[in-house]
Amino acid sequence: MRSNDYILRVASLSKTYGASRALAEVDFDVARGSVHALVGGNGSGKSTLIKVLAGVVRPDRGGQVATAIRSEPADQITPSVSRQLGLRFVHQDLGLFEDLSVADNLLPVLAPGDTTAGFLNRQSLRQRARSILDRFELDIDVSRDLRELRPAEQTLVAIARALSDFEVPSGGVAGGVLFLDEPTARLPHGEVSELLERLRGYAGRGHSIVFVSHRLDEVLDVCDAVTVLRDGVKVLDSPSADLARPKLVEAIVGRQVDSANVRGRGADAEHREVLSVSGLLGGPLRGVDLQVGAGEVVGVAGLVGSGRTSLLETIAGLHPHLGGSVRVAGRELSGADFRMMLANGVAYVPEDRLRLSLFPEMSVSDNVVSNALRRYTRSGVFRPRKASRAAARAHAQYGVKSPGLDAPVSALSGGNQQKVVIARWMSLLPRVLLLDEPSQGVDIGARADIYRFIGAAAESGAAVIVVSSDIEELLGHCTRIVGLREGVISFSRPTESLARSELINLVYEMNEEADLR
C-alpha cells in the first residue's frame, strides 16, 4: 500500500515508566476509509498508545505521528495538537451530558447565528444539529434530552459529533481518524449490530475508524485490519480476512487458550442447599424463588428492568426487602444488612468495580486485605507485615499484573482490578458468591482466569450466582440458567439442555435477539 493511502502513520513509539516499558518501538498504520481494530490484553499497551495520541501521556523521544494534515514528533503532541492533527476519541463514558438536549450535546461550541442580541437562538442550534444527524442518517429528535435515547443512539450521537468535524460541504471527507474505545461494551445485546452496521457504512463513505474492543467476534466481523499489542510490543498486523479467531486469541495472550468450558460441578451429590430465596419482594422484585446448592454456578438472564442487579443487591443486604425470606446454610437472614450477610459468608462483586468495590487511590495490597483487617490485627494493633505477606500470596495466586503491591489499584487494567476484587472476596472463603457482569471490560485472557476462579469457588462448595449479558458466557460457564422477567423467575433450566437459540427465545419470548440487559 502506498504511503498516501494511509490516514494515520505512527512510527517507533515508545513509553517507559521507570524500569517498566509500556510501549516498545510500536508502529501503527491506519488506511483511509477503513475500520482498523486495535486489540490486546489488559496491560498490552493499547491504552497507553491511545493516551499518547490524545496528548494526555507524553512518550519517550524518537517517535513520530503523521496524519493527512501534518506530521509531529510524538513527544510534542498535546490535546490541542492531537485535535489539530484530526484525531478524535469517543470513550466508553461518551463524554456527553444526559440532562442536556441532543442539539446541545452535538454543538458544544456556538457558531455565528446561534445567538441573537446576546440570547441563544434555539432554532439555529436545532437546525445545525439536525443537519449533522441528517448527514449520518440518524432519525433522532434533536430537542429530546440525551437520557431519553437508547444506549446505541447515545453512542451514535457521540460518534456523529466527532465525525462531523471531518465532513466537508461538498459531501466528501477530510483527513481525520476516530478512535472508538469499547463502543459496544455499554450496549444492550440487540443494539450492537445496529452500531456495527453504521460503522461499516461510515467507513464506506471515507471515514477512518480505529475500533478498540475485547469482543473478538465483533472485531473479525466489522474490521478491515487488526493490530495486536502484547506487553507493549506489536505482535500482529493483519487483514482481518486472513485471521481465524484461534490465531487472534493466541496473538493476544501469547499462548493457546483452552476453550473448554469452566463450570461448577452442579449441586453436590447430597444436594446440599446453601442459598434459599423464597417470595423475595422489594424494588422490581415481585416474589423471587431461587435455591442454589453447593457447587452450582447459576446464571441469571433477563431484560432491562427485569431486576437482575436488584436480586443480587437484595440478597447481599444492600437493599431492604418488603417480604420473603433469605436463608444461607439453613440460617434465616431476612432483613440482614450487608455487614451481617458478609459475616455469614455472602460475597458480592458488583458490576462497577472501580466505584463500588475498590479503593482506587489505595494500594493493591491494601485493597486485597481490606475485607479481613481483623485477621491482621492483634490486641488492637494492625500488623502490616502479616497483611503484606497475605496480599503477596493472593497477588501471585490470582495472577495480578501490577507495577507492585504498593501501586494504586487505579493504575491497573480492568482485568487486573477485577482479579484484585475476586482475590479479596475469595480470601473470606464465601459460602455464597454473587457476581454482576464479572467479565465486563476484561480481555479474553483475564476472562478465562476469572471464570477459572469462579469454577474453583464452586468446586470448594460455594453457591455461585452470575448475572451476565453475554449469552455465550452464560452457556459456557454456568451449570444452570434462570430467567428473570419483571421481577419473577420465568424459567430454570440445566445448561446442558439449552441451545443458544432456545435461550434467546426463553429470555425474549420471541424469535429474534434483543436486549440482554
XYZ file of C-alpha atoms in Angstrom:
517
model
C 0.000 0.000 0.000
C 1.336 3.453 -0.914
C 2.141 5.836 1.929
C -0.558 8.288 0.814
C -3.166 5.521 1.183
C -2.740 5.799 4.952
C -4.637 8.343 7.022
C -2.501 7.723 10.144
C 1.089 6.536 10.494
C 2.684 6.066 13.902
C 6.391 5.197 13.905
C 8.767 3.995 16.643
C 6.535 4.971 19.561
C 7.946 4.094 22.995
C 6.933 4.855 26.556
C 8.689 3.808 29.756
C 7.608 4.153 33.377
C 10.750 3.687 35.433
C 12.008 0.190 34.626
C 8.702 -0.818 33.034
C 8.188 -0.381 29.298
C 4.571 0.243 28.297
C 5.355 0.666 24.566
C 8.418 -0.560 22.690
C 9.090 0.934 19.239
C 5.464 0.499 18.145
C 4.430 1.212 14.548
C 0.719 1.624 13.813
C -0.771 2.449 10.402
C -4.438 3.034 9.522
C -5.687 3.013 5.917
C -8.103 5.638 4.606
C -11.752 4.666 4.780
C -11.141 1.598 6.927
C -12.234 0.211 10.277
C -8.995 -0.879 11.951
C -9.057 -2.922 15.157
C -6.574 -2.241 17.946
C -6.692 -5.122 20.398
C -4.651 -6.613 23.186
C -4.942 -7.958 26.671
C -5.067 -5.780 29.745
C -1.642 -4.198 30.150
C -0.785 -4.713 26.477
C -0.100 -1.028 25.850
C -3.133 -0.135 23.746
C -4.476 2.321 26.344
C -1.046 3.961 26.556
C -0.922 4.258 22.761
C -4.321 5.952 22.696
C -3.372 8.308 25.538
C -0.197 9.303 23.701
C -2.148 10.054 20.522
C -4.704 12.023 22.550
C -1.909 14.097 24.047
C -2.537 13.160 27.677
C 0.587 10.958 28.079
C 3.993 12.105 26.891
C 6.021 9.317 25.242
C 9.769 8.861 25.101
C 11.623 10.861 22.471
C 12.042 9.493 18.976
C 8.533 8.577 17.859
C 6.642 10.256 15.025
C 2.921 10.670 14.303
C 1.716 11.621 10.829
C -1.822 12.201 9.581
C -3.223 13.558 6.331
C -2.906 17.016 7.869
C 0.723 17.021 9.032
C 3.426 15.176 10.933
C 4.574 15.817 14.505
C 7.188 14.360 16.874
C 5.203 12.119 19.213
C 6.567 13.783 22.346
C 5.244 17.157 21.161
C 1.605 16.064 20.978
C -0.712 17.833 23.398
C -4.529 17.579 23.456
C -4.646 20.691 21.267
C -2.091 19.330 18.783
C -3.907 15.992 18.692
C -7.080 17.776 17.694
C -5.226 19.789 15.041
C -3.917 16.507 13.612
C -7.505 15.368 13.120
C -7.591 12.764 15.886
C -10.896 12.322 17.732
C -11.768 9.976 20.589
C -15.034 8.545 21.872
C -14.537 6.748 25.170
C -16.814 4.311 26.973
C -18.398 7.076 29.050
C -19.091 9.004 25.782
C -18.373 12.424 27.308
C -21.984 13.541 26.827
C -24.413 15.296 29.169
C -27.569 13.298 29.832
C -29.562 16.271 31.132
C -28.920 18.359 28.006
C -30.659 18.024 24.669
C -29.230 16.157 21.699
C -28.648 19.519 19.992
C -26.706 20.878 22.975
C -24.536 17.756 23.032
C -23.851 17.893 19.298
C -22.871 21.562 19.326
C -20.752 22.333 22.398
C -19.261 25.363 20.607
C -21.521 28.154 19.394
C -21.287 29.446 15.831
C -22.292 32.805 14.285
C -26.060 32.865 14.185
C -26.505 30.780 17.329
C -27.114 33.949 19.341
C -29.360 36.921 18.673
C -28.889 40.121 20.697
C -27.000 38.111 23.289
C -29.685 35.437 23.571
C -29.355 31.830 22.477
C -31.075 31.165 19.163
C -32.548 27.727 19.787
C -33.925 27.427 16.278
C -30.480 27.944 14.747
C -28.961 25.376 17.113
C -31.610 22.792 16.300
C -31.220 23.365 12.553
C -27.453 22.862 12.719
C -27.850 19.776 14.900
C -30.482 18.375 12.551
C -28.109 18.930 9.627
C -25.399 16.883 11.370
C -27.725 13.982 12.119
C -29.116 14.033 8.577
C -25.599 13.648 7.188
C -25.224 10.497 9.272
C -28.749 9.264 8.509
C -29.835 9.366 12.153
C -33.544 9.867 12.764
C -33.283 11.322 16.263
C -35.251 14.274 17.649
C -32.591 16.893 18.472
C -34.822 18.547 21.089
C -35.005 15.415 23.268
C -32.842 15.096 26.358
C -29.983 12.686 25.803
C -31.109 10.444 28.683
C -34.288 9.631 26.743
C -32.323 7.923 23.958
C -31.431 4.254 23.734
C -27.771 3.442 24.551
C -26.961 2.812 20.877
C -28.497 6.163 19.911
C -26.425 7.941 22.567
C -23.280 6.297 21.201
C -24.204 7.291 17.642
C -24.722 10.905 18.758
C -21.182 10.902 20.218
C -19.814 9.395 17.001
C -21.699 11.879 14.806
C -20.356 14.770 16.880
C -16.787 13.534 16.383
C -17.073 12.639 12.688
C -18.878 15.865 11.786
C -15.533 17.651 12.140
C -14.280 15.688 9.121
C -17.253 16.303 6.808
C -16.823 18.991 4.123
C -19.596 20.988 2.389
C -19.025 19.212 -0.926
C -20.006 15.938 0.703
C -16.512 14.487 0.930
C -14.475 13.562 3.983
C -11.427 15.499 5.116
C -8.490 13.802 6.832
C -9.160 12.555 10.336
C -9.288 9.414 12.453
C -11.893 8.469 15.049
C -10.856 6.195 17.929
C -13.726 4.234 19.496
C -12.877 2.701 22.870
C -15.090 -0.338 23.566
C -18.114 1.235 21.812
C -20.336 -1.824 22.305
C -19.442 -2.515 25.958
C -22.368 -0.493 27.340
C -24.870 -1.507 24.670
C -27.756 -3.935 25.095
C -27.238 -7.109 23.104
C -29.838 -6.223 20.478
C -28.331 -2.807 19.693
C -24.789 -3.983 18.948
C -25.493 -4.988 15.340
C -27.103 -1.590 14.690
C -23.936 0.223 15.737
C -21.621 -2.104 13.811
C -23.646 -1.671 10.608
C -23.417 2.111 11.000
C -19.643 1.947 11.433
C -19.250 -0.061 8.240
C -21.415 2.483 6.444
C -19.381 5.443 7.715
C -16.147 3.745 6.620
C -17.721 3.198 3.210
C -18.194 6.957 2.949
C -14.486 7.518 3.565
C -14.262 7.879 7.339
C -11.353 6.162 9.101
C -12.097 4.452 12.401
C -9.921 2.717 14.990
C -12.037 0.142 16.821
C -10.798 -0.875 20.283
C -12.601 -3.904 21.675
C -12.247 -7.100 23.699
C -15.110 -8.666 21.725
C -13.229 -10.620 19.102
C -16.240 -11.752 17.090
C -17.115 -8.086 16.527
C -13.513 -7.322 15.592
C -13.444 -10.027 12.939
C -16.912 -9.124 11.686
C -16.615 -5.356 11.258
C -12.904 -4.537 10.863
C -10.759 -4.474 7.730
C -7.474 -4.950 9.576
C -6.293 -5.910 13.055
C -3.274 -4.804 15.078
C -2.453 -6.718 18.267
C -0.255 -5.375 21.063
C 1.151 -7.572 23.821
C 3.411 -6.354 26.620
C 3.975 -3.092 24.754
C 5.071 -4.745 21.507
C 3.193 -5.060 18.224
C 2.914 -8.811 17.683
C 0.389 -8.967 14.838
C -0.703 -6.718 11.982
C -3.026 -8.427 9.527
C -6.076 -8.047 7.294
C -8.985 -9.474 9.288
C -9.924 -11.682 6.327
C -6.681 -13.605 6.893
C -7.349 -14.208 10.587
C -9.165 -17.038 12.324
C -10.318 -16.495 15.898
C -7.869 -19.011 17.478
C -4.902 -17.285 15.831
C -6.116 -13.891 17.061
C -6.601 -15.203 20.600
C -3.121 -16.735 20.604
C -1.606 -13.435 19.468
C -3.376 -11.562 22.271
C -2.471 -13.866 25.155
C 0.799 -15.298 23.830
C -0.381 -18.876 24.096
C -3.223 -21.099 23.046
C -6.242 -20.649 25.295
C -8.212 -23.740 26.206
C -11.731 -23.035 25.031
C -13.167 -25.773 27.229
C -15.950 -24.507 29.433
C -15.142 -23.904 33.089
C -18.215 -24.724 35.132
C -19.098 -25.721 38.629
C -19.920 -29.358 39.203
C -23.631 -28.766 39.723
C -25.309 -29.256 43.080
C -23.293 -31.839 45.004
C -24.343 -35.429 45.415
C -26.196 -34.708 48.647
C -27.956 -31.723 47.022
C -26.854 -29.612 49.978
C -28.714 -26.330 49.713
C -26.580 -23.306 50.566
C -28.778 -20.395 49.479
C -32.565 -20.340 49.589
C -34.575 -17.310 48.490
C -38.346 -17.522 48.834
C -41.005 -14.967 47.840
C -38.478 -12.112 47.786
C -40.145 -8.708 47.395
C -38.597 -5.262 47.027
C -37.867 -2.756 44.271
C -38.546 -4.535 40.968
C -38.650 -7.971 42.653
C -42.160 -9.429 42.853
C -41.750 -12.711 44.654
C -38.497 -14.387 43.600
C -37.959 -18.040 44.496
C -34.442 -19.383 43.958
C -32.411 -22.167 45.520
C -28.702 -22.697 44.835
C -26.801 -25.743 46.017
C -23.162 -26.203 46.934
C -21.070 -26.387 43.771
C -23.631 -24.779 41.474
C -22.923 -21.827 39.191
C -26.325 -20.349 38.371
C -26.534 -17.782 35.591
C -29.236 -15.111 35.579
C -30.507 -13.793 32.235
C -33.065 -11.049 31.697
C -34.066 -7.815 30.007
C -33.537 -4.235 31.154
C -35.548 -3.635 34.309
C -36.043 -7.331 34.994
C -34.404 -6.949 38.408
C -31.184 -8.925 37.934
C -28.878 -6.493 39.744
C -31.563 -5.792 42.360
C -31.752 -9.522 43.079
C -28.028 -9.707 43.846
C -28.021 -6.488 45.866
C -31.046 -7.577 47.898
C -29.539 -10.982 48.686
C -26.297 -9.219 49.676
C -28.171 -6.980 52.125
C -27.653 -3.733 50.235
C -31.396 -3.171 49.723
C -34.166 -3.813 52.258
C -36.831 -6.226 51.104
C -40.522 -5.888 51.791
C -41.258 -9.575 52.104
C -39.995 -13.087 51.633
C -37.021 -14.824 53.146
C -33.308 -15.373 52.564
C -31.575 -18.353 54.157
C -27.856 -19.129 53.999
C -26.703 -22.586 55.115
C -30.040 -23.016 56.877
C -29.875 -19.753 58.819
C -32.700 -17.261 58.394
C -31.200 -13.881 57.413
C -34.233 -11.949 56.209
C -33.712 -8.244 56.830
C -29.977 -8.619 57.464
C -27.783 -5.762 56.254
C -24.642 -6.067 54.146
C -22.369 -6.429 57.169
C -24.460 -9.270 58.574
C -24.649 -11.039 55.203
C -20.879 -10.726 54.859
C -20.409 -12.223 58.318
C -22.495 -15.175 57.143
C -20.368 -15.783 54.089
C -22.150 -13.829 51.340
C -19.732 -12.039 48.978
C -20.881 -9.600 46.289
C -18.827 -8.457 43.271
C -20.702 -5.501 41.678
C -20.622 -4.508 38.018
C -18.938 -1.136 38.623
C -15.827 -2.465 40.337
C -13.881 0.805 40.447
C -16.675 2.855 42.008
C -18.356 0.257 44.214
C -15.768 -2.385 45.056
C -12.299 -0.833 45.107
C -10.466 1.987 46.855
C -8.878 3.495 43.719
C -6.076 5.503 45.318
C -5.151 2.844 47.861
C -2.510 0.255 47.080
C -3.092 -3.153 45.553
C -2.025 -4.672 48.877
C -4.486 -2.612 50.936
C -7.340 -3.431 48.560
C -6.658 -7.166 48.742
C -6.746 -7.315 52.561
C -9.382 -4.640 53.221
C -12.188 -7.148 53.896
C -10.240 -9.059 56.531
C -8.452 -6.436 58.616
C -9.288 -8.231 61.880
C -7.235 -11.173 60.666
C -4.150 -8.928 60.653
C -4.823 -7.173 63.950
C -3.685 -8.285 67.422
C -4.681 -6.511 70.632
C -5.987 -3.627 68.574
C -2.708 -3.180 66.677
C -2.613 -3.682 62.919
C 0.214 -5.957 61.731
C 1.229 -4.643 58.295
C 3.864 -7.322 57.640
C 1.355 -10.127 58.030
C -1.112 -8.281 55.790
C 1.572 -7.663 53.161
C 2.534 -11.343 53.095
C -1.103 -12.335 52.616
C -1.508 -9.755 49.846
C 1.633 -11.033 48.100
C 0.309 -14.603 48.179
C -3.035 -13.509 46.710
C -1.262 -11.355 44.124
C 0.616 -14.423 42.886
C -2.255 -16.893 43.248
C -4.651 -14.791 41.173
C -2.093 -13.712 38.596
C -2.474 -9.976 39.187
C -0.196 -7.967 36.914
C 0.787 -4.667 38.512
C 3.847 -2.425 38.930
C 3.969 -3.682 42.520
C 1.895 -4.278 45.628
C 2.295 -0.624 46.606
C 0.920 0.694 43.298
C -2.528 2.334 43.439
C -5.178 -0.070 42.190
C -6.444 2.654 39.818
C -3.231 2.155 37.802
C -4.189 -1.434 36.965
C -6.055 -2.596 33.876
C -9.706 -3.614 34.165
C -8.928 -7.318 34.211
C -6.333 -6.951 36.946
C -8.648 -4.747 39.005
C -11.268 -7.489 38.782
C -8.709 -10.062 39.898
C -7.970 -7.902 42.957
C -11.687 -7.756 43.790
C -12.088 -11.519 43.428
C -8.906 -12.222 45.418
C -10.236 -10.054 48.243
C -13.572 -11.864 48.415
C -12.134 -15.336 47.947
C -9.836 -14.800 50.934
C -13.002 -14.949 53.067
C -13.918 -18.418 51.713
C -17.503 -17.348 50.912
C -20.458 -19.701 51.156
C -22.317 -17.644 48.552
C -20.585 -15.734 45.734
C -22.655 -13.175 43.800
C -21.153 -11.629 40.642
C -22.673 -8.933 38.428
C -21.160 -8.839 34.898
C -17.808 -10.229 36.127
C -16.093 -10.118 32.723
C -17.250 -6.703 31.512
C -14.319 -4.690 30.151
C -11.967 -7.635 30.633
C -9.730 -9.121 27.939
C -10.021 -12.736 26.819
C -7.026 -13.983 28.815
C -8.165 -12.409 32.094
C -11.738 -13.544 31.365
C -10.597 -17.174 31.234
C -8.757 -16.678 34.534
C -11.804 -15.097 36.198
C -14.064 -17.986 35.248
C -11.410 -20.417 36.440
C -11.538 -18.678 39.839
C -15.342 -18.837 39.818
C -15.189 -22.540 38.963
C -12.728 -23.090 41.815
C -15.116 -21.363 44.242
C -17.895 -23.712 43.150
C -15.584 -26.726 43.444
C -14.842 -25.717 47.030
C -18.565 -25.855 47.814
C -19.732 -22.272 47.304
C -23.108 -21.463 45.778
C -22.433 -19.054 42.897
C -24.821 -16.714 41.064
C -23.607 -14.892 37.939
C -25.537 -12.099 36.214
C -24.337 -11.659 32.633
C -25.492 -10.014 29.413
C -23.354 -12.403 27.368
C -25.307 -15.434 26.145
C -22.167 -17.434 25.354
C -20.801 -16.658 28.805
C -23.939 -17.988 30.486
C -23.990 -21.132 28.358
C -20.264 -21.724 28.659
C -19.737 -21.318 32.379
C -22.973 -21.952 34.280
C -24.468 -25.257 35.388
C -27.982 -23.823 35.365
C -29.596 -20.708 33.910
C -32.637 -18.929 35.307
C -34.575 -16.177 33.583
C -35.772 -13.102 35.416
C -38.703 -11.264 33.867
C -40.491 -8.339 35.531
C -39.203 -9.328 38.941
C -40.056 -13.033 38.918
C -38.235 -16.192 37.823
C -39.629 -17.138 34.409
C -37.629 -20.322 33.795
C -34.896 -22.500 35.269
C -33.017 -24.941 33.039
C -29.813 -27.002 33.245
C -27.317 -25.511 30.813
C -26.611 -28.844 29.155
C -30.211 -28.958 27.906
C -30.160 -25.450 26.388
C -29.187 -24.377 22.884
C -28.255 -20.757 22.205
C -31.352 -20.080 20.099
C -33.607 -21.617 22.733
C -32.100 -19.471 25.478
C -32.659 -16.345 23.397
C -36.281 -17.303 22.829
C -36.818 -18.082 26.503
C -35.451 -14.698 27.523
C -37.246 -12.632 24.903
C -40.340 -14.732 24.216
C -39.749 -14.055 20.521
C -37.657 -15.420 17.662
C -35.217 -12.537 17.467
C -32.305 -11.326 19.531
C -32.943 -8.286 21.670
C -31.663 -6.540 24.754
C -29.992 -8.815 27.296
C -29.561 -6.002 29.767
